[in-house]
């Protein structure tokens, strides 16, 4: 599930590999993930990559005055492959073919067909609706959180809301809240100044820790599965990395929220699915 750390390392790796490379041909096979039609996809052909950047979980591939904007959502992947894919590969959504038989490939591994791509004019890219209302970056230097999270909603929901703060999702939120020793159900408007500062520090250090791990362990070609340097998320039944207490979890339809009852919920074990309505 690509969140800010995964997209940061993808940006760094593609940013080192792509500039100067020319797109020989551009294809969008299979189920349509291309959300724009003007400029057309073939306008990319013959153009060279000039840069790669990231905003939140969104990736921007720059090709002069055109930009390919990609959101991998929960189960998309982007990879620079040394060989071209078979056109029968049903996961392929965008293929940008490069000289020497190489290929930049966006693939979808989910059942919901959620990953998407847009081809935009560079001058329109930053005004795209995907960026409208997007919160400040969660890393490396987010603003103070006391004001930003001042809403009657649980922290687990607020931190994953890209309109509030951009980059955190279901995996790293559990790690951040554990390091900050805050309950996932604590309301944003109940945070003290000290708690807000601790949460900000935990967010910066945890996202930074994960990026450092990727910097060491993720190289080209980008892997289908990233290593997961988690210590809390989906580690229920194992000891808390802070205090050794057995981690607990609340299970939702399509994900799990893990926490330490001793550090985060004053000893209470919250397993009730009905709590899920509090996280909406
Ligand atoms: Zn603990």
mmCIF file of C-alpha atoms and ligand atoms in Angstrom:
data_model
loop_
_atom_site.group_PDB
_atom_site.id
_atom_site.type_symbol
_atom_site.label_atom_id
_atom_site.label_comp_id
_atom_site.label_asym_id
_atom_site.label_seq_id
_atom_site.Cartn_x
_atom_site.Cartn_y
_atom_site.Cartn_z
ATOM 1 C CA UNK A 1 0.000 0.000 0.000
ATOM 2 C CA UNK A 2 2.032 2.988 -1.169
ATOM 3 C CA UNK A 3 2.113 5.835 1.358
ATOM 4 C CA UNK A 4 4.525 8.756 1.614
ATOM 5 C CA UNK A 5 7.688 6.705 2.374
ATOM 6 C CA UNK A 6 7.076 4.302 -0.524
ATOM 7 C CA UNK A 7 6.332 7.157 -2.946
ATOM 8 C CA UNK A 8 9.354 9.111 -1.693
ATOM 9 C CA UNK A 9 11.751 6.287 -2.549
ATOM 10 C CA UNK A 10 9.968 5.677 -5.880
ATOM 11 C CA UNK A 11 10.445 9.387 -6.632
ATOM 12 C CA UNK A 12 14.138 9.245 -5.727
ATOM 13 C CA UNK A 13 14.831 6.108 -7.735
ATOM 14 C CA UNK A 14 12.883 7.168 -10.827
ATOM 15 C CA UNK A 15 14.283 10.692 -10.463
ATOM 16 C CA UNK A 16 17.788 9.221 -10.786
ATOM 17 C CA UNK A 17 16.900 6.846 -13.641
ATOM 18 C CA UNK A 18 14.457 8.615 -15.953
ATOM 19 C CA UNK A 19 15.677 12.127 -16.851
ATOM 20 C CA UNK A 20 17.084 12.128 -20.369
ATOM 21 C CA UNK A 21 15.247 8.936 -21.338
ATOM 22 C CA UNK A 22 12.954 9.274 -24.344
ATOM 23 C CA UNK A 23 9.515 7.682 -24.584
ATOM 24 C CA UNK A 24 9.398 5.583 -27.757
ATOM 25 C CA UNK A 25 5.756 4.631 -27.417
ATOM 26 C CA UNK A 26 2.962 5.053 -24.898
ATOM 27 C CA UNK A 27 0.169 2.534 -24.381
ATOM 28 C CA UNK A 28 -2.738 2.192 -21.959
ATOM 29 C CA UNK A 29 -3.724 -1.470 -22.313
ATOM 30 C CA UNK A 30 -6.433 -3.321 -20.427
ATOM 31 C CA UNK A 31 -8.950 -1.612 -18.189
ATOM 32 C CA UNK A 32 -8.763 2.122 -18.683
ATOM 33 C CA UNK A 33 -6.883 3.866 -15.890
ATOM 34 C CA UNK A 34 -6.206 6.987 -17.977
ATOM 35 C CA UNK A 35 -8.476 9.762 -16.706
ATOM 36 C CA UNK A 36 -7.645 12.378 -19.355
ATOM 37 C CA UNK A 37 -7.843 12.467 -23.166
ATOM 38 C CA UNK A 38 -6.377 15.903 -23.980
ATOM 39 C CA UNK A 39 -3.413 15.992 -24.400
ATOM 40 C CA UNK A 40 -3.586 12.493 -25.879
ATOM 41 C CA UNK A 41 -1.343 9.715 -24.579
ATOM 42 C CA UNK A 42 0.637 9.581 -27.821
ATOM 43 C CA UNK A 43 1.720 13.192 -27.237
ATOM 44 C CA UNK A 44 4.296 11.664 -24.864
ATOM 45 C CA UNK A 45 6.002 9.800 -27.707
ATOM 46 C CA UNK A 46 9.362 11.247 -28.682
ATOM 47 C CA UNK A 47 9.586 13.292 -25.486
ATOM 48 C CA UNK A 48 12.291 12.932 -22.855
ATOM 49 C CA UNK A 49 11.744 12.817 -19.104
ATOM 50 C CA UNK A 50 12.954 16.010 -17.437
ATOM 51 C CA UNK A 51 12.159 15.353 -13.789
ATOM 52 C CA UNK A 52 10.231 13.362 -11.198
ATOM 53 C CA UNK A 53 8.500 14.784 -8.146
ATOM 54 C CA UNK A 54 6.077 13.771 -5.431
ATOM 55 C CA UNK A 55 3.229 15.560 -3.660
ATOM 56 C CA UNK A 56 1.674 13.528 -0.836
ATOM 57 C CA UNK A 57 1.110 10.076 -2.325
ATOM 58 C CA UNK A 58 0.943 11.456 -5.900
ATOM 59 C CA UNK A 59 3.778 11.058 -8.395
ATOM 60 C CA UNK A 60 4.535 13.586 -11.143
ATOM 61 C CA UNK A 61 6.653 12.482 -14.102
ATOM 62 C CA UNK A 62 7.745 15.572 -16.026
ATOM 63 C CA UNK A 63 8.398 15.471 -19.776
ATOM 64 C CA UNK A 64 9.083 19.070 -20.766
ATOM 65 C CA UNK A 65 5.744 20.835 -21.058
ATOM 66 C CA UNK A 66 3.766 17.644 -20.313
ATOM 67 C CA UNK A 67 3.317 15.863 -16.995
ATOM 68 C CA UNK A 68 2.169 12.332 -16.217
ATOM 69 C CA UNK A 69 0.373 12.430 -12.867
ATOM 70 C CA UNK A 70 -0.102 9.036 -11.209
ATOM 71 C CA UNK A 71 -1.909 7.925 -8.067
ATOM 72 C CA UNK A 72 -1.292 4.279 -7.197
ATOM 73 C CA UNK A 73 -4.092 4.224 -4.571
ATOM 74 C CA UNK A 74 -3.943 1.050 -2.491
ATOM 75 C CA UNK A 75 -2.746 -1.634 -4.891
ATOM 76 C CA UNK A 76 -1.040 0.059 -7.831
ATOM 77 C CA UNK A 77 2.667 -0.240 -8.576
ATOM 78 C CA UNK A 78 5.053 1.666 -10.812
ATOM 79 C CA UNK A 79 8.181 -0.043 -12.029
ATOM 80 C CA UNK A 80 10.950 0.539 -14.514
ATOM 81 C CA UNK A 81 11.462 -2.854 -16.103
ATOM 82 C CA UNK A 82 14.516 -3.997 -18.008
ATOM 83 C CA UNK A 83 12.212 -5.967 -20.357
ATOM 84 C CA UNK A 84 8.888 -5.141 -21.965
ATOM 85 C CA UNK A 85 5.759 -6.780 -20.587
ATOM 86 C CA UNK A 86 3.576 -9.098 -22.536
ATOM 87 C CA UNK A 87 0.523 -7.184 -23.692
ATOM 88 C CA UNK A 88 -1.447 -10.063 -22.224
ATOM 89 C CA UNK A 89 -0.334 -9.062 -18.728
ATOM 90 C CA UNK A 90 -3.745 -8.162 -17.317
ATOM 91 C CA UNK A 91 -2.334 -5.928 -14.563
ATOM 92 C CA UNK A 92 -0.770 -3.378 -16.961
ATOM 93 C CA UNK A 93 -2.459 0.036 -17.045
ATOM 94 C CA UNK A 94 0.208 2.299 -18.567
ATOM 95 C CA UNK A 95 3.283 1.330 -20.538
ATOM 96 C CA UNK A 96 5.867 3.936 -21.467
ATOM 97 C CA UNK A 97 8.387 2.159 -23.645
ATOM 98 C CA UNK A 98 11.978 3.337 -23.537
ATOM 99 C CA UNK A 99 14.983 2.572 -25.745
ATOM 100 C CA UNK A 100 16.726 -0.758 -25.202
ATOM 101 C CA UNK A 101 13.527 -2.710 -24.652
ATOM 102 C CA UNK A 102 12.974 -1.109 -21.239
ATOM 103 C CA UNK A 103 9.586 0.008 -20.027
ATOM 104 C CA UNK A 104 8.049 2.176 -17.305
ATOM 105 C CA UNK A 105 4.968 0.302 -16.235
ATOM 106 C CA UNK A 106 1.995 1.200 -14.028
ATOM 107 C CA UNK A 107 0.187 -1.913 -12.855
ATOM 108 C CA UNK A 108 -2.903 -2.586 -10.746
ATOM 109 C CA UNK A 109 -2.961 -5.498 -8.326
ATOM 110 C CA UNK A 110 -6.244 -4.657 -6.595
ATOM 111 C CA UNK A 111 -9.757 -5.771 -7.417
ATOM 112 C CA UNK A 112 -11.106 -2.222 -7.376
ATOM 113 C CA UNK A 113 -9.168 -0.797 -10.358
ATOM 114 C CA UNK A 114 -8.310 2.229 -8.278
ATOM 115 C CA UNK A 115 -4.896 3.338 -9.557
ATOM 116 C CA UNK A 116 -5.126 6.123 -12.118
ATOM 117 C CA UNK A 117 -3.011 8.217 -14.468
ATOM 118 C CA UNK A 118 -3.469 11.630 -16.080
ATOM 119 C CA UNK A 119 -1.566 13.322 -18.897
ATOM 120 C CA UNK A 120 -1.551 17.071 -18.236
ATOM 121 C CA UNK A 121 0.056 20.187 -19.627
ATOM 122 C CA UNK A 122 2.817 21.222 -17.212
ATOM 123 C CA UNK A 123 1.231 24.642 -16.677
ATOM 124 C CA UNK A 124 -2.022 22.948 -15.553
ATOM 125 C CA UNK A 125 -0.493 20.187 -13.439
ATOM 126 C CA UNK A 126 -0.270 21.952 -10.096
ATOM 127 C CA UNK A 127 -3.831 23.255 -10.471
ATOM 128 C CA UNK A 128 -5.212 19.754 -11.072
ATOM 129 C CA UNK A 129 -8.189 18.857 -8.902
ATOM 130 C CA UNK A 130 -6.123 16.057 -7.283
ATOM 131 C CA UNK A 131 -4.215 18.764 -5.420
ATOM 132 C CA UNK A 132 -7.204 20.865 -4.437
ATOM 133 C CA UNK A 133 -7.409 21.034 -0.667
ATOM 134 C CA UNK A 134 -4.521 18.617 -0.209
ATOM 135 C CA UNK A 135 -3.028 19.161 3.250
ATOM 136 C CA UNK A 136 0.622 20.005 3.985
ATOM 137 C CA UNK A 137 3.258 17.285 3.637
ATOM 138 C CA UNK A 138 3.561 14.967 6.647
ATOM 139 C CA UNK A 139 7.324 14.769 6.144
ATOM 140 C CA UNK A 140 9.991 16.168 6.430
ATOM 141 C CA UNK A 141 8.734 19.406 7.975
ATOM 142 C CA UNK A 142 5.001 19.428 8.733
ATOM 143 C CA UNK A 143 3.446 22.457 10.466
ATOM 144 C CA UNK A 144 2.540 22.273 14.186
ATOM 145 C CA UNK A 145 -0.301 19.777 14.620
ATOM 146 C CA UNK A 146 -2.294 21.383 17.437
ATOM 147 C CA UNK A 147 -4.145 23.693 15.017
ATOM 148 C CA UNK A 148 -4.056 21.350 12.038
ATOM 149 C CA UNK A 149 -5.799 18.494 13.875
ATOM 150 C CA UNK A 150 -8.241 20.686 15.792
ATOM 151 C CA UNK A 151 -11.374 18.706 14.870
ATOM 152 C CA UNK A 152 -13.783 16.429 16.788
ATOM 153 C CA UNK A 153 -12.516 13.330 14.980
ATOM 154 C CA UNK A 154 -10.254 10.439 16.065
ATOM 155 C CA UNK A 155 -6.532 10.782 15.360
ATOM 156 C CA UNK A 156 -6.484 7.559 13.327
ATOM 157 C CA UNK A 157 -8.948 9.094 10.894
ATOM 158 C CA UNK A 158 -7.507 12.636 10.901
ATOM 159 C CA UNK A 159 -3.951 11.539 10.170
ATOM 160 C CA UNK A 160 -5.068 9.457 7.184
ATOM 161 C CA UNK A 161 -7.188 12.285 5.764
ATOM 162 C CA UNK A 162 -5.143 13.667 2.875
ATOM 163 C CA UNK A 163 -7.054 16.955 3.057
ATOM 164 C CA UNK A 164 -5.772 17.397 6.630
ATOM 165 C CA UNK A 165 -2.181 16.197 6.136
ATOM 166 C CA UNK A 166 -0.751 14.510 3.038
ATOM 167 C CA UNK A 167 1.117 11.213 2.952
ATOM 168 C CA UNK A 168 0.034 8.976 5.854
ATOM 169 C CA UNK A 169 -2.155 5.891 5.396
ATOM 170 C CA UNK A 170 -3.269 2.808 7.264
ATOM 171 C CA UNK A 171 0.153 1.246 7.751
ATOM 172 C CA UNK A 172 2.308 4.074 9.055
ATOM 173 C CA UNK A 173 -0.436 5.720 11.134
ATOM 174 C CA UNK A 174 -0.245 2.792 13.580
ATOM 175 C CA UNK A 175 3.523 3.181 13.935
ATOM 176 C CA UNK A 176 3.284 6.948 14.426
ATOM 177 C CA UNK A 177 0.567 6.757 17.100
ATOM 178 C CA UNK A 178 2.475 4.038 18.959
ATOM 179 C CA UNK A 179 5.674 6.102 19.074
ATOM 180 C CA UNK A 180 3.656 9.166 20.189
ATOM 181 C CA UNK A 181 1.856 6.989 22.817
ATOM 182 C CA UNK A 182 -1.534 8.281 21.738
ATOM 183 C CA UNK A 183 -4.799 6.405 21.333
ATOM 184 C CA UNK A 184 -6.051 6.037 17.758
ATOM 185 C CA UNK A 185 -9.453 7.050 19.143
ATOM 186 C CA UNK A 186 -8.297 10.221 20.869
ATOM 187 C CA UNK A 187 -9.969 13.233 19.279
ATOM 188 C CA UNK A 188 -7.816 15.774 17.489
ATOM 189 C CA UNK A 189 -9.396 18.622 19.453
ATOM 190 C CA UNK A 190 -8.479 16.877 22.736
ATOM 191 C CA UNK A 191 -4.725 17.051 22.058
ATOM 192 C CA UNK A 192 -2.663 19.085 24.499
ATOM 193 C CA UNK A 193 0.204 21.179 23.153
ATOM 194 C CA UNK A 194 2.664 18.587 24.476
ATOM 195 C CA UNK A 195 0.789 15.701 22.832
ATOM 196 C CA UNK A 196 0.581 17.573 19.532
ATOM 197 C CA UNK A 197 4.327 18.196 19.652
ATOM 198 C CA UNK A 198 5.017 14.537 20.474
ATOM 199 C CA UNK A 199 2.784 13.435 17.613
ATOM 200 C CA UNK A 200 4.546 15.716 15.158
ATOM 201 C CA UNK A 201 7.953 14.463 16.308
ATOM 202 C CA UNK A 202 6.785 10.835 16.020
ATOM 203 C CA UNK A 203 5.422 11.428 12.519
ATOM 204 C CA UNK A 204 8.674 12.991 11.280
ATOM 205 C CA UNK A 205 10.885 10.355 12.922
ATOM 206 C CA UNK A 206 8.815 7.321 11.884
ATOM 207 C CA UNK A 207 8.368 8.364 8.248
ATOM 208 C CA UNK A 208 12.068 9.276 8.186
ATOM 209 C CA UNK A 209 13.025 5.903 9.682
ATOM 210 C CA UNK A 210 11.062 4.037 7.014
ATOM 211 C CA UNK A 211 12.532 6.146 4.203
ATOM 212 C CA UNK A 212 16.025 5.424 5.578
ATOM 213 C CA UNK A 213 15.297 1.678 5.512
ATOM 214 C CA UNK A 214 14.086 1.927 1.918
ATOM 215 C CA UNK A 215 17.104 4.023 0.988
ATOM 216 C CA UNK A 216 19.258 1.068 2.058
ATOM 217 C CA UNK A 217 17.123 -1.785 0.844
ATOM 218 C CA UNK A 218 15.125 -0.666 -2.213
ATOM 219 C CA UNK A 219 16.955 -0.391 -5.494
ATOM 220 C CA UNK A 220 16.204 -0.615 -9.188
ATOM 221 C CA UNK A 221 14.305 -2.361 -10.578
ATOM 222 C CA UNK A 222 11.682 -1.235 -8.064
ATOM 223 C CA UNK A 223 10.240 -4.280 -6.291
ATOM 224 C CA UNK A 224 6.645 -5.406 -6.561
ATOM 225 C CA UNK A 225 6.610 -5.776 -2.782
ATOM 226 C CA UNK A 226 8.446 -3.309 -0.606
ATOM 227 C CA UNK A 227 10.075 -4.502 2.603
ATOM 228 C CA UNK A 228 7.766 -3.577 5.492
ATOM 229 C CA UNK A 229 9.765 -2.233 8.424
ATOM 230 C CA UNK A 230 6.649 -2.205 10.641
ATOM 231 C CA UNK A 231 6.823 -2.884 14.371
ATOM 232 C CA UNK A 232 3.170 -2.323 15.333
ATOM 233 C CA UNK A 233 0.861 -2.403 12.317
ATOM 234 C CA UNK A 234 -0.500 -5.965 11.907
ATOM 235 C CA UNK A 235 1.853 -7.143 14.677
ATOM 236 C CA UNK A 236 -0.957 -7.868 17.174
ATOM 237 C CA UNK A 237 -0.018 -10.696 19.520
ATOM 238 C CA UNK A 238 3.632 -9.579 19.444
ATOM 239 C CA UNK A 239 5.375 -7.369 22.010
ATOM 240 C CA UNK A 240 5.098 -3.572 21.791
ATOM 241 C CA UNK A 241 8.460 -2.125 20.637
ATOM 242 C CA UNK A 242 8.234 0.532 23.384
ATOM 243 C CA UNK A 243 7.195 -1.464 26.449
ATOM 244 C CA UNK A 244 6.863 -5.177 25.609
ATOM 245 C CA UNK A 245 3.114 -5.390 26.318
ATOM 246 C CA UNK A 246 1.248 -7.629 23.871
ATOM 247 C CA UNK A 247 -0.107 -5.505 21.012
ATOM 248 C CA UNK A 248 -3.848 -5.575 20.337
ATOM 249 C CA UNK A 249 -5.822 -4.812 17.187
ATOM 250 C CA UNK A 250 -9.234 -3.717 15.975
ATOM 251 C CA UNK A 251 -10.298 -5.467 12.796
ATOM 252 C CA UNK A 252 -12.183 -3.724 10.027
ATOM 253 C CA UNK A 253 -13.526 -5.081 6.787
ATOM 254 C CA UNK A 254 -10.360 -4.482 4.786
ATOM 255 C CA UNK A 255 -7.688 -3.456 7.258
ATOM 256 C CA UNK A 256 -6.439 -3.788 10.794
ATOM 257 C CA UNK A 257 -5.635 -1.078 13.340
ATOM 258 C CA UNK A 258 -2.938 -2.142 15.804
ATOM 259 C CA UNK A 259 -2.012 -0.481 19.101
ATOM 260 C CA UNK A 260 -0.431 -1.004 22.517
ATOM 261 C CA UNK A 261 -3.035 -0.999 25.292
ATOM 262 C CA UNK A 262 -0.487 0.017 27.913
ATOM 263 C CA UNK A 263 1.069 2.954 26.012
ATOM 264 C CA UNK A 264 -1.930 4.143 24.050
ATOM 265 C CA UNK A 265 -5.332 3.299 25.553
ATOM 266 C CA UNK A 266 -4.782 3.381 29.336
ATOM 267 C CA UNK A 267 -4.940 -0.391 29.490
ATOM 268 C CA UNK A 268 -8.250 -0.700 27.664
ATOM 269 C CA UNK A 269 -8.550 -3.350 24.958
ATOM 270 C CA UNK A 270 -10.681 -2.098 22.097
ATOM 271 C CA UNK A 271 -11.680 -4.923 19.822
ATOM 272 C CA UNK A 272 -15.254 -4.003 19.136
ATOM 273 C CA UNK A 273 -15.955 -3.633 15.440
ATOM 274 C CA UNK A 274 -18.689 -1.148 16.237
ATOM 275 C CA UNK A 275 -15.947 1.315 17.029
ATOM 276 C CA UNK A 276 -15.400 1.483 13.298
ATOM 277 C CA UNK A 277 -18.235 3.989 13.011
ATOM 278 C CA UNK A 278 -16.146 6.371 15.130
ATOM 279 C CA UNK A 279 -13.465 6.345 12.469
ATOM 280 C CA UNK A 280 -15.646 7.388 9.555
HETATM 281 ZN ZN1 LIG B 1 3.665 -0.416 24.621
#
